[in-house]
């Protein structure tokens, strides 16, 4: 007689399975489980459930103080995991840079840290907030 097999564990939610870097941040419906905060000042950017997890390669300029960014001139990071927000009024606290080509970058409205995200002017309903550039509570 063979020993009884251990009970099968439930499969992970599809969003979490597809996004190993976002474990514990994405619910089964693919939305943010926790509030999204500015890494520098802790200001609340998004409430829980306000955004959907999305994978897309986007180039964001490096996060630096204004003086350092002006002196360095360029550089950036390719980021792949983002919170996708479909309505700009879903944000609790976010600012936008001036147009850079057809893109506006998202920054913390309180301390101006950023860019934390990206918005293409050609797509009025897509605002991306990089998971690596924000904190969660």
JSON list of C-alpha atoms in Angstrom, two decimals:
[
{"chain": "A", "resi": 1, "resn": "UNK", "atom": "CA", "xyz": [0.00, 0.00, 0.00]},
{"chain": "A", "resi": 2, "resn": "UNK", "atom": "CA", "xyz": [1.38, 3.41, -0.97]},
{"chain": "A", "resi": 3, "resn": "UNK", "atom": "CA", "xyz": [1.36, 6.36, 1.44]},
{"chain": "A", "resi": 4, "resn": "UNK", "atom": "CA", "xyz": [-1.28, 9.00, 0.80]},
{"chain": "A", "resi": 5, "resn": "UNK", "atom": "CA", "xyz": [-0.06, 11.87, -1.31]},
{"chain": "A", "resi": 6, "resn": "UNK", "atom": "CA", "xyz": [0.05, 15.27, 0.41]},
{"chain": "A", "resi": 7, "resn": "UNK", "atom": "CA", "xyz": [-2.85, 17.55, -0.53]},
{"chain": "A", "resi": 8, "resn": "UNK", "atom": "CA", "xyz": [-2.12, 19.69, -3.56]},
{"chain": "A", "resi": 9, "resn": "UNK", "atom": "CA", "xyz": [-1.49, 23.32, -2.83]},
{"chain": "A", "resi": 10, "resn": "UNK", "atom": "CA", "xyz": [-3.67, 25.82, -4.70]},
{"chain": "A", "resi": 11, "resn": "UNK", "atom": "CA", "xyz": [-2.03, 27.36, -7.76]},
{"chain": "A", "resi": 12, "resn": "UNK", "atom": "CA", "xyz": [-0.73, 30.92, -7.34]},
{"chain": "A", "resi": 13, "resn": "UNK", "atom": "CA", "xyz": [-2.84, 33.75, -8.76]},
{"chain": "A", "resi": 14, "resn": "UNK", "atom": "CA", "xyz": [-2.12, 34.34, -12.47]},
{"chain": "A", "resi": 15, "resn": "UNK", "atom": "CA", "xyz": [-0.78, 37.87, -11.97]},
{"chain": "A", "resi": 16, "resn": "UNK", "atom": "CA", "xyz": [1.62, 36.84, -9.22]},
{"chain": "A", "resi": 17, "resn": "UNK", "atom": "CA", "xyz": [2.79, 33.80, -11.20]},
{"chain": "A", "resi": 18, "resn": "UNK", "atom": "CA", "xyz": [3.64, 36.00, -14.17]},
{"chain": "A", "resi": 19, "resn": "UNK", "atom": "CA", "xyz": [5.42, 38.58, -12.05]},
{"chain": "A", "resi": 20, "resn": "UNK", "atom": "CA", "xyz": [7.97, 37.21, -9.58]},
{"chain": "A", "resi": 21, "resn": "UNK", "atom": "CA", "xyz": [9.16, 40.70, -8.58]},
{"chain": "A", "resi": 22, "resn": "UNK", "atom": "CA", "xyz": [5.66, 41.71, -7.57]},
{"chain": "A", "resi": 23, "resn": "UNK", "atom": "CA", "xyz": [4.93, 38.83, -5.17]},
{"chain": "A", "resi": 24, "resn": "UNK", "atom": "CA", "xyz": [2.60, 39.97, -2.40]},
{"chain": "A", "resi": 25, "resn": "UNK", "atom": "CA", "xyz": [1.68, 43.16, -4.22]},
{"chain": "A", "resi": 26, "resn": "UNK", "atom": "CA", "xyz": [-0.80, 41.85, -6.80]},
{"chain": "A", "resi": 27, "resn": "UNK", "atom": "CA", "xyz": [-4.22, 40.32, -6.06]},
{"chain": "A", "resi": 28, "resn": "UNK", "atom": "CA", "xyz": [-5.82, 37.51, -8.08]},
{"chain": "A", "resi": 29, "resn": "UNK", "atom": "CA", "xyz": [-7.55, 40.12, -10.27]},
{"chain": "A", "resi": 30, "resn": "UNK", "atom": "CA", "xyz": [-4.17, 41.74, -11.08]},
{"chain": "A", "resi": 31, "resn": "UNK", "atom": "CA", "xyz": [-4.73, 44.92, -9.03]},
{"chain": "A", "resi": 32, "resn": "UNK", "atom": "CA", "xyz": [-2.46, 46.47, -6.39]},
{"chain": "A", "resi": 33, "resn": "UNK", "atom": "CA", "xyz": [-3.10, 44.97, -2.94]},
{"chain": "A", "resi": 34, "resn": "UNK", "atom": "CA", "xyz": [-1.24, 47.69, -1.06]},
{"chain": "A", "resi": 35, "resn": "UNK", "atom": "CA", "xyz": [-1.04, 51.48, -1.20]},
{"chain": "A", "resi": 36, "resn": "UNK", "atom": "CA", "xyz": [1.68, 52.92, -3.44]},
{"chain": "A", "resi": 37, "resn": "UNK", "atom": "CA", "xyz": [3.94, 55.52, -1.78]},
{"chain": "A", "resi": 38, "resn": "UNK", "atom": "CA", "xyz": [6.79, 57.84, -2.71]},
{"chain": "A", "resi": 39, "resn": "UNK", "atom": "CA", "xyz": [10.10, 56.20, -1.73]},
{"chain": "A", "resi": 40, "resn": "UNK", "atom": "CA", "xyz": [11.57, 59.50, -0.55]},
{"chain": "A", "resi": 41, "resn": "UNK", "atom": "CA", "xyz": [8.83, 61.24, 1.45]},
{"chain": "A", "resi": 42, "resn": "UNK", "atom": "CA", "xyz": [6.20, 58.51, 1.94]},
{"chain": "A", "resi": 43, "resn": "UNK", "atom": "CA", "xyz": [3.43, 60.51, 0.29]},
{"chain": "A", "resi": 44, "resn": "UNK", "atom": "CA", "xyz": [0.55, 58.29, -0.92]},
{"chain": "A", "resi": 45, "resn": "UNK", "atom": "CA", "xyz": [0.49, 58.03, -4.73]},
{"chain": "A", "resi": 46, "resn": "UNK", "atom": "CA", "xyz": [-2.24, 55.37, -5.18]},
{"chain": "A", "resi": 47, "resn": "UNK", "atom": "CA", "xyz": [-4.79, 53.68, -2.94]},
{"chain": "A", "resi": 48, "resn": "UNK", "atom": "CA", "xyz": [-5.07, 49.85, -2.89]},
{"chain": "A", "resi": 49, "resn": "UNK", "atom": "CA", "xyz": [-6.97, 48.55, -5.94]},
{"chain": "A", "resi": 50, "resn": "UNK", "atom": "CA", "xyz": [-6.44, 51.71, -8.00]},
{"chain": "A", "resi": 51, "resn": "UNK", "atom": "CA", "xyz": [-4.05, 50.19, -10.56]},
{"chain": "A", "resi": 52, "resn": "UNK", "atom": "CA", "xyz": [-3.47, 47.01, -12.55]},
{"chain": "A", "resi": 53, "resn": "UNK", "atom": "CA", "xyz": [-0.14, 45.18, -12.81]},
{"chain": "A", "resi": 54, "resn": "UNK", "atom": "CA", "xyz": [1.40, 45.48, -16.29]},
{"chain": "A", "resi": 55, "resn": "UNK", "atom": "CA", "xyz": [4.62, 44.32, -17.91]},
{"chain": "A", "resi": 56, "resn": "UNK", "atom": "CA", "xyz": [6.05, 46.73, -20.47]},
{"chain": "A", "resi": 57, "resn": "UNK", "atom": "CA", "xyz": [9.60, 47.86, -21.18]},
{"chain": "A", "resi": 58, "resn": "UNK", "atom": "CA", "xyz": [9.87, 51.59, -20.60]},
{"chain": "A", "resi": 59, "resn": "UNK", "atom": "CA", "xyz": [12.94, 53.79, -20.39]},
{"chain": "A", "resi": 60, "resn": "UNK", "atom": "CA", "xyz": [12.80, 56.21, -17.46]},
{"chain": "A", "resi": 61, "resn": "UNK", "atom": "CA", "xyz": [15.50, 58.77, -16.74]},
{"chain": "A", "resi": 62, "resn": "UNK", "atom": "CA", "xyz": [17.59, 58.00, -13.65]},
{"chain": "A", "resi": 63, "resn": "UNK", "atom": "CA", "xyz": [16.25, 59.30, -10.34]},
{"chain": "A", "resi": 64, "resn": "UNK", "atom": "CA", "xyz": [18.49, 62.19, -9.26]},
{"chain": "A", "resi": 65, "resn": "UNK", "atom": "CA", "xyz": [18.18, 65.54, -7.60]},
{"chain": "A", "resi": 66, "resn": "UNK", "atom": "CA", "xyz": [17.45, 68.35, -10.08]},
{"chain": "A", "resi": 67, "resn": "UNK", "atom": "CA", "xyz": [21.00, 69.80, -9.98]},
{"chain": "A", "resi": 68, "resn": "UNK", "atom": "CA", "xyz": [22.62, 66.38, -10.45]},
{"chain": "A", "resi": 69, "resn": "UNK", "atom": "CA", "xyz": [20.27, 65.51, -13.30]},
{"chain": "A", "resi": 70, "resn": "UNK", "atom": "CA", "xyz": [21.02, 68.77, -15.10]},
{"chain": "A", "resi": 71, "resn": "UNK", "atom": "CA", "xyz": [24.77, 68.25, -14.71]},
{"chain": "A", "resi": 72, "resn": "UNK", "atom": "CA", "xyz": [24.69, 64.58, -15.79]},
{"chain": "A", "resi": 73, "resn": "UNK", "atom": "CA", "xyz": [22.42, 65.10, -18.79]},
{"chain": "A", "resi": 74, "resn": "UNK", "atom": "CA", "xyz": [21.02, 61.65, -19.86]},
{"chain": "A", "resi": 75, "resn": "UNK", "atom": "CA", "xyz": [21.07, 58.14, -18.65]},
{"chain": "A", "resi": 76, "resn": "UNK", "atom": "CA", "xyz": [18.21, 56.08, -17.45]},
{"chain": "A", "resi": 77, "resn": "UNK", "atom": "CA", "xyz": [16.83, 52.67, -16.61]},
{"chain": "A", "resi": 78, "resn": "UNK", "atom": "CA", "xyz": [14.74, 50.21, -18.59]},
{"chain": "A", "resi": 79, "resn": "UNK", "atom": "CA", "xyz": [11.98, 49.11, -16.22]},
{"chain": "A", "resi": 80, "resn": "UNK", "atom": "CA", "xyz": [9.60, 46.25, -16.91]},
{"chain": "A", "resi": 81, "resn": "UNK", "atom": "CA", "xyz": [7.06, 46.02, -14.05]},
{"chain": "A", "resi": 82, "resn": "UNK", "atom": "CA", "xyz": [4.54, 48.81, -13.59]},
{"chain": "A", "resi": 83, "resn": "UNK", "atom": "CA", "xyz": [1.22, 49.76, -12.10]},
{"chain": "A", "resi": 84, "resn": "UNK", "atom": "CA", "xyz": [-1.08, 50.75, -14.97]},
{"chain": "A", "resi": 85, "resn": "UNK", "atom": "CA", "xyz": [-3.57, 53.49, -14.11]},
{"chain": "A", "resi": 86, "resn": "UNK", "atom": "CA", "xyz": [-6.35, 54.17, -16.62]},
{"chain": "A", "resi": 87, "resn": "UNK", "atom": "CA", "xyz": [-7.68, 57.45, -15.15]},
{"chain": "A", "resi": 88, "resn": "UNK", "atom": "CA", "xyz": [-5.43, 60.29, -14.01]},
{"chain": "A", "resi": 89, "resn": "UNK", "atom": "CA", "xyz": [-7.98, 61.13, -11.30]},
{"chain": "A", "resi": 90, "resn": "UNK", "atom": "CA", "xyz": [-7.23, 57.76, -9.63]},
{"chain": "A", "resi": 91, "resn": "UNK", "atom": "CA", "xyz": [-3.96, 59.20, -8.32]},
{"chain": "A", "resi": 92, "resn": "UNK", "atom": "CA", "xyz": [-3.87, 60.52, -4.77]},
{"chain": "A", "resi": 93, "resn": "UNK", "atom": "CA", "xyz": [-0.74, 62.55, -5.31]},
{"chain": "A", "resi": 94, "resn": "UNK", "atom": "CA", "xyz": [1.27, 62.80, -8.52]},
{"chain": "A", "resi": 95, "resn": "UNK", "atom": "CA", "xyz": [2.81, 65.51, -10.63]},
{"chain": "A", "resi": 96, "resn": "UNK", "atom": "CA", "xyz": [3.70, 65.62, -14.31]},
{"chain": "A", "resi": 97, "resn": "UNK", "atom": "CA", "xyz": [6.81, 67.01, -16.00]},
{"chain": "A", "resi": 98, "resn": "UNK", "atom": "CA", "xyz": [6.71, 69.19, -19.07]},
{"chain": "A", "resi": 99, "resn": "UNK", "atom": "CA", "xyz": [6.43, 67.34, -22.37]},
{"chain": "A", "resi": 100, "resn": "UNK", "atom": "CA", "xyz": [9.56, 65.49, -23.42]},
{"chain": "A", "resi": 101, "resn": "UNK", "atom": "CA", "xyz": [8.69, 64.70, -27.02]},
{"chain": "A", "resi": 102, "resn": "UNK", "atom": "CA", "xyz": [5.33, 62.96, -26.72]},
{"chain": "A", "resi": 103, "resn": "UNK", "atom": "CA", "xyz": [5.93, 61.78, -23.12]},
{"chain": "A", "resi": 104, "resn": "UNK", "atom": "CA", "xyz": [5.29, 63.27, -19.68]},
{"chain": "A", "resi": 105, "resn": "UNK", "atom": "CA", "xyz": [7.06, 61.74, -16.69]},
{"chain": "A", "resi": 106, "resn": "UNK", "atom": "CA", "xyz": [5.29, 61.22, -13.37]},
{"chain": "A", "resi": 107, "resn": "UNK", "atom": "CA", "xyz": [6.84, 62.57, -10.15]},
{"chain": "A", "resi": 108, "resn": "UNK", "atom": "CA", "xyz": [5.82, 62.83, -6.51]},
{"chain": "A", "resi": 109, "resn": "UNK", "atom": "CA", "xyz": [3.75, 66.00, -6.19]},
{"chain": "A", "resi": 110, "resn": "UNK", "atom": "CA", "xyz": [5.04, 66.66, -2.64]},
{"chain": "A", "resi": 111, "resn": "UNK", "atom": "CA", "xyz": [8.83, 66.25, -2.92]},
{"chain": "A", "resi": 112, "resn": "UNK", "atom": "CA", "xyz": [9.22, 66.08, -6.73]},
{"chain": "A", "resi": 113, "resn": "UNK", "atom": "CA", "xyz": [11.16, 62.79, -6.53]},
{"chain": "A", "resi": 114, "resn": "UNK", "atom": "CA", "xyz": [11.16, 60.95, -9.79]},
{"chain": "A", "resi": 115, "resn": "UNK", "atom": "CA", "xyz": [10.47, 60.16, -12.36]},
{"chain": "A", "resi": 116, "resn": "UNK", "atom": "CA", "xyz": [8.38, 57.39, -10.88]},
{"chain": "A", "resi": 117, "resn": "UNK", "atom": "CA", "xyz": [6.37, 56.79, -14.02]},
{"chain": "A", "resi": 118, "resn": "UNK", "atom": "CA", "xyz": [5.60, 57.50, -17.63]},
{"chain": "A", "resi": 119, "resn": "UNK", "atom": "CA", "xyz": [2.66, 58.76, -19.70]},
{"chain": "A", "resi": 120, "resn": "UNK", "atom": "CA", "xyz": [2.55, 58.89, -23.50]},
{"chain": "A", "resi": 121, "resn": "UNK", "atom": "CA", "xyz": [0.48, 61.79, -24.81]},
{"chain": "A", "resi": 122, "resn": "UNK", "atom": "CA", "xyz": [-0.71, 59.61, -27.70]},
{"chain": "A", "resi": 123, "resn": "UNK", "atom": "CA", "xyz": [-2.57, 57.35, -25.24]},
{"chain": "A", "resi": 124, "resn": "UNK", "atom": "CA", "xyz": [-4.67, 59.51, -22.91]},
{"chain": "A", "resi": 125, "resn": "UNK", "atom": "CA", "xyz": [-5.76, 56.54, -20.74]},
{"chain": "A", "resi": 126, "resn": "UNK", "atom": "CA", "xyz": [-2.44, 54.90, -19.80]},
{"chain": "A", "resi": 127, "resn": "UNK", "atom": "CA", "xyz": [-0.27, 56.03, -16.90]},
{"chain": "A", "resi": 128, "resn": "UNK", "atom": "CA", "xyz": [2.56, 53.71, -15.82]},
{"chain": "A", "resi": 129, "resn": "UNK", "atom": "CA", "xyz": [4.13, 53.79, -12.33]},
{"chain": "A", "resi": 130, "resn": "UNK", "atom": "CA", "xyz": [7.33, 51.72, -12.06]},
{"chain": "A", "resi": 131, "resn": "UNK", "atom": "CA", "xyz": [7.27, 49.24, -9.14]},
{"chain": "A", "resi": 132, "resn": "UNK", "atom": "CA", "xyz": [11.01, 49.75, -8.59]},
{"chain": "A", "resi": 133, "resn": "UNK", "atom": "CA", "xyz": [10.55, 53.51, -8.13]},
{"chain": "A", "resi": 134, "resn": "UNK", "atom": "CA", "xyz": [7.86, 53.42, -5.40]},
{"chain": "A", "resi": 135, "resn": "UNK", "atom": "CA", "xyz": [7.27, 51.87, -1.98]},
{"chain": "A", "resi": 136, "resn": "UNK", "atom": "CA", "xyz": [4.24, 49.88, -0.81]},
{"chain": "A", "resi": 137, "resn": "UNK", "atom": "CA", "xyz": [2.37, 49.70, 2.53]}
]
